[in-house]
Amino acid sequence: MDKSLVVYNFLFKTVIFLIKRNELRELLDEIELSGDEVTEERKKMMANYVMLITGMTAAVVGAFSLLALFEGTMSIEAWMPFDPMESSMNLILSLQILAFCVFPGLCRAFAMQGLVCSMIMYLCDQLIHLQKQLRSLEYVKETEVVTRMKFKMIIRKHIRLMGYSMRMENIFKEYFLVQNLAVTVELCLNAVMITVVGVQQITLLITFFAYLIIALFNAYIYCYLGNELIIQSQGIALAAYESTWTSWPVDLQKDLLMVIVAAQRPLKLSAGGMALLSIQTFSQALYNGYSIFAVLTDAVN
């Protein structure tokens, strides 16, 4: 059941990506043509994240596939045009067929996850850059034209980033909803199965724990980045207030006030428009999973 839930989770998110691919492509093209710079350190971090999650999952899937081969069973119950249990060669062939069918889909899913996380990191980095620009902005009468031009570019970039955030929320809200629901369901089902199985079947118990840890790790990454986006977008207001606005002309002060008011509404991503991606949402998902687990435990008992 845990493996089937993982497969359906990836399947639904892939379908959502295919439906939203034109909107996503347009957004990525705009970001690419915007001229915003991404540091090499951040690029390496984005790539390392994809490699890390892919390596972790490949290690878990590979370990349990080898264990299933050692025990003479199939890692995933699936139909084959031959009897996998007839001989060891048939069993190895069935595992190879499953790996050929499943692993490319997992790689695609992790590529999608890396793309989503990279886009959120990009927004956070650009917001941090805007904060630095606002704090370093100084008004001098001799360079008034330059200062006004810099401030105008800051405002334009802030508006552009707000537009990116709104479009990302519209594109990924169903994606994050599936992710949130899958984590909640997997948490409660794995907890129930652990209590039912007990420590006697240690292999099955470790399987449940391994898939649960990967699911929680993925959910935490999304919620952490969503929370960081909220914090950095609200930091624009603080950075504007900490600038040297007291020496600015009145018209610039009014424009700065508009920036502060706009930054009071943080940039955010949501799961189906029902829950924000934040650390609080991650905690709520854990709580919901435990609540369902308690109800199912009473039903089983």
PDB file of N, CA and C in Angstrom, residues 1-35:
ATOM      1  N   MET A   1       0.828  -1.212   0.000  1.00  0.00           N
ATOM      2  CA  MET A   1       0.000   0.000   0.000  1.00  0.00           C
ATOM      3  C   MET A   1       0.862   1.262   0.000  1.00  0.00           C
ATOM      4  N   ASP A   2       1.975   1.228   0.772  1.00  0.00           N
ATOM      5  CA  ASP A   2       2.838   2.409   0.826  1.00  0.00           C
ATOM      6  C   ASP A   2       3.486   2.682  -0.525  1.00  0.00           C
ATOM      7  N   LYS A   3       3.887   1.604  -1.219  1.00  0.00           N
ATOM      8  CA  LYS A   3       4.496   1.785  -2.546  1.00  0.00           C
ATOM      9  C   LYS A   3       3.464   2.290  -3.550  1.00  0.00           C
ATOM     10  N   SER A   4       2.246   1.777  -3.466  1.00  0.00           N
ATOM     11  CA  SER A   4       1.183   2.228  -4.373  1.00  0.00           C
ATOM     12  C   SER A   4       0.866   3.698  -4.143  1.00  0.00           C
ATOM     13  N   LEU A   5       0.872   4.123  -2.889  1.00  0.00           N
ATOM     14  CA  LEU A   5       0.598   5.527  -2.583  1.00  0.00           C
ATOM     15  C   LEU A   5       1.667   6.429  -3.171  1.00  0.00           C
ATOM     16  N   VAL A   6       2.932   6.005  -3.094  1.00  0.00           N
ATOM     17  CA  VAL A   6       4.026   6.787  -3.687  1.00  0.00           C
ATOM     18  C   VAL A   6       3.844   6.908  -5.195  1.00  0.00           C
ATOM     19  N   VAL A   7       3.481   5.800  -5.837  1.00  0.00           N
ATOM     20  CA  VAL A   7       3.297   5.808  -7.289  1.00  0.00           C
ATOM     21  C   VAL A   7       2.153   6.735  -7.693  1.00  0.00           C
ATOM     22  N   TYR A   8       1.018   6.642  -6.983  1.00  0.00           N
ATOM     23  CA  TYR A   8      -0.117   7.505  -7.310  1.00  0.00           C
ATOM     24  C   TYR A   8       0.201   8.975  -7.033  1.00  0.00           C
ATOM     25  N   ASN A   9       0.968   9.227  -6.007  1.00  0.00           N
ATOM     26  CA  ASN A   9       1.381  10.600  -5.702  1.00  0.00           C
ATOM     27  C   ASN A   9       2.163  11.192  -6.871  1.00  0.00           C
ATOM     28  N   PHE A  10       3.163  10.455  -7.342  1.00  0.00           N
ATOM     29  CA  PHE A  10       3.966  10.920  -8.475  1.00  0.00           C
ATOM     30  C   PHE A  10       3.127  11.006  -9.754  1.00  0.00           C
ATOM     31  N   LEU A  11       2.204  10.058  -9.934  1.00  0.00           N
ATOM     32  CA  LEU A  11       1.384  10.049 -11.142  1.00  0.00           C
ATOM     33  C   LEU A  11       0.503  11.287 -11.222  1.00  0.00           C
ATOM     34  N   PHE A  12      -0.178  11.607 -10.121  1.00  0.00           N
ATOM     35  CA  PHE A  12      -1.067  12.774 -10.121  1.00  0.00           C
ATOM     36  C   PHE A  12      -0.289  14.067 -10.323  1.00  0.00           C
ATOM     37  N   LYS A  13       0.884  14.168  -9.707  1.00  0.00           N
ATOM     38  CA  LYS A  13       1.682  15.384  -9.866  1.00  0.00           C
ATOM     39  C   LYS A  13       2.224  15.501 -11.294  1.00  0.00           C
ATOM     40  N   THR A  14       2.540  14.370 -11.907  1.00  0.00           N
ATOM     41  CA  THR A  14       2.981  14.409 -13.301  1.00  0.00           C
ATOM     42  C   THR A  14       1.862  14.870 -14.222  1.00  0.00           C
ATOM     43  N   VAL A  15       0.651  14.379 -13.973  1.00  0.00           N
ATOM     44  CA  VAL A  15      -0.505  14.805 -14.774  1.00  0.00           C
ATOM     45  C   VAL A  15      -0.734  16.307 -14.623  1.00  0.00           C
ATOM     46  N   ILE A  16      -0.609  16.812 -13.406  1.00  0.00           N
ATOM     47  CA  ILE A  16      -0.784  18.256 -13.171  1.00  0.00           C
ATOM     48  C   ILE A  16       0.269  19.046 -13.939  1.00  0.00           C
ATOM     49  N   PHE A  17       1.508  18.557 -13.936  1.00  0.00           N
ATOM     50  CA  PHE A  17       2.577  19.230 -14.680  1.00  0.00           C
ATOM     51  C   PHE A  17       2.262  19.268 -16.169  1.00  0.00           C
ATOM     52  N   LEU A  18       1.756  18.164 -16.690  1.00  0.00           N
ATOM     53  CA  LEU A  18       1.442  18.114 -18.119  1.00  0.00           C
ATOM     54  C   LEU A  18       0.318  19.090 -18.463  1.00  0.00           C
ATOM     55  N   ILE A  19      -0.656  19.215 -17.567  1.00  0.00           N
ATOM     56  CA  ILE A  19      -1.771  20.137 -17.816  1.00  0.00           C
ATOM     57  C   ILE A  19      -1.295  21.584 -17.767  1.00  0.00           C
ATOM     58  N   LYS A  20      -0.385  21.883 -16.853  1.00  0.00           N
ATOM     59  CA  LYS A  20       0.072  23.255 -16.631  1.00  0.00           C
ATOM     60  C   LYS A  20       1.366  23.587 -17.369  1.00  0.00           C
ATOM     61  N   ARG A  21       1.814  22.710 -18.252  1.00  0.00           N
ATOM     62  CA  ARG A  21       3.148  22.882 -18.822  1.00  0.00           C
ATOM     63  C   ARG A  21       3.269  24.150 -19.662  1.00  0.00           C
ATOM     64  N   ASN A  22       2.219  24.543 -20.377  1.00  0.00           N
ATOM     65  CA  ASN A  22       2.303  25.751 -21.203  1.00  0.00           C
ATOM     66  C   ASN A  22       2.447  27.001 -20.329  1.00  0.00           C
ATOM     67  N   GLU A  23       1.651  27.079 -19.251  1.00  0.00           N
ATOM     68  CA  GLU A  23       1.771  28.213 -18.327  1.00  0.00           C
ATOM     69  C   GLU A  23       3.139  28.229 -17.677  1.00  0.00           C
ATOM     70  N   LEU A  24       3.630  27.043 -17.300  1.00  0.00           N
ATOM     71  CA  LEU A  24       4.940  26.954 -16.666  1.00  0.00           C
ATOM     72  C   LEU A  24       6.045  27.355 -17.630  1.00  0.00           C
ATOM     73  N   ARG A  25       5.936  26.934 -18.881  1.00  0.00           N
ATOM     74  CA  ARG A  25       6.953  27.287 -19.870  1.00  0.00           C
ATOM     75  C   ARG A  25       6.993  28.806 -20.085  1.00  0.00           C
ATOM     76  N   GLU A  26       5.823  29.438 -20.150  1.00  0.00           N
ATOM     77  CA  GLU A  26       5.780  30.890 -20.319  1.00  0.00           C
ATOM     78  C   GLU A  26       6.429  31.599 -19.140  1.00  0.00           C
ATOM     79  N   LEU A  27       6.145  31.114 -17.932  1.00  0.00           N
ATOM     80  CA  LEU A  27       6.733  31.727 -16.746  1.00  0.00           C
ATOM     81  C   LEU A  27       8.242  31.553 -16.736  1.00  0.00           C
ATOM     82  N   LEU A  28       8.720  30.376 -17.062  1.00  0.00           N
ATOM     83  CA  LEU A  28      10.167  30.137 -17.089  1.00  0.00           C
ATOM     84  C   LEU A  28      10.858  30.987 -18.148  1.00  0.00           C
ATOM     85  N   ASP A  29      10.204  31.172 -19.282  1.00  0.00           N
ATOM     86  CA  ASP A  29      10.781  32.023 -20.328  1.00  0.00           C
ATOM     87  C   ASP A  29      10.895  33.471 -19.848  1.00  0.00           C
ATOM     88  N   GLU A  30       9.879  33.949 -19.155  1.00  0.00           N
ATOM     89  CA  GLU A  30       9.935  35.325 -18.632  1.00  0.00           C
ATOM     90  C   GLU A  30      11.043  35.475 -17.603  1.00  0.00           C
ATOM     91  N   ILE A  31      11.176  34.485 -16.733  1.00  0.00           N
ATOM     92  CA  ILE A  31      12.233  34.542 -15.716  1.00  0.00           C
ATOM     93  C   ILE A  31      13.606  34.523 -16.376  1.00  0.00           C
ATOM     94  N   GLU A  32      13.756  33.696 -17.401  1.00  0.00           N
ATOM     95  CA  GLU A  32      15.042  33.605 -18.091  1.00  0.00           C
ATOM     96  C   GLU A  32      15.407  34.904 -18.788  1.00  0.00           C
ATOM     97  N   LEU A  33      14.395  35.600 -19.324  1.00  0.00           N
ATOM     98  CA  LEU A  33      14.646  36.850 -20.047  1.00  0.00           C
ATOM     99  C   LEU A  33      14.663  38.068 -19.127  1.00  0.00           C
ATOM    100  N   SER A  34      14.399  37.880 -17.847  1.00  0.00           N
ATOM    101  CA  SER A  34      14.323  39.016 -16.930  1.00  0.00           C
ATOM    102  C   SER A  34      15.689  39.631 -16.642  1.00  0.00           C
ATOM    103  N   GLY A  35      16.741  38.842 -16.807  1.00  0.00           N
ATOM    104  CA  GLY A  35      18.074  39.345 -16.514  1.00  0.00           C
ATOM    105  C   GLY A  35      18.498  39.179 -15.074  1.00  0.00           C
TER     106      GLY A  35
END
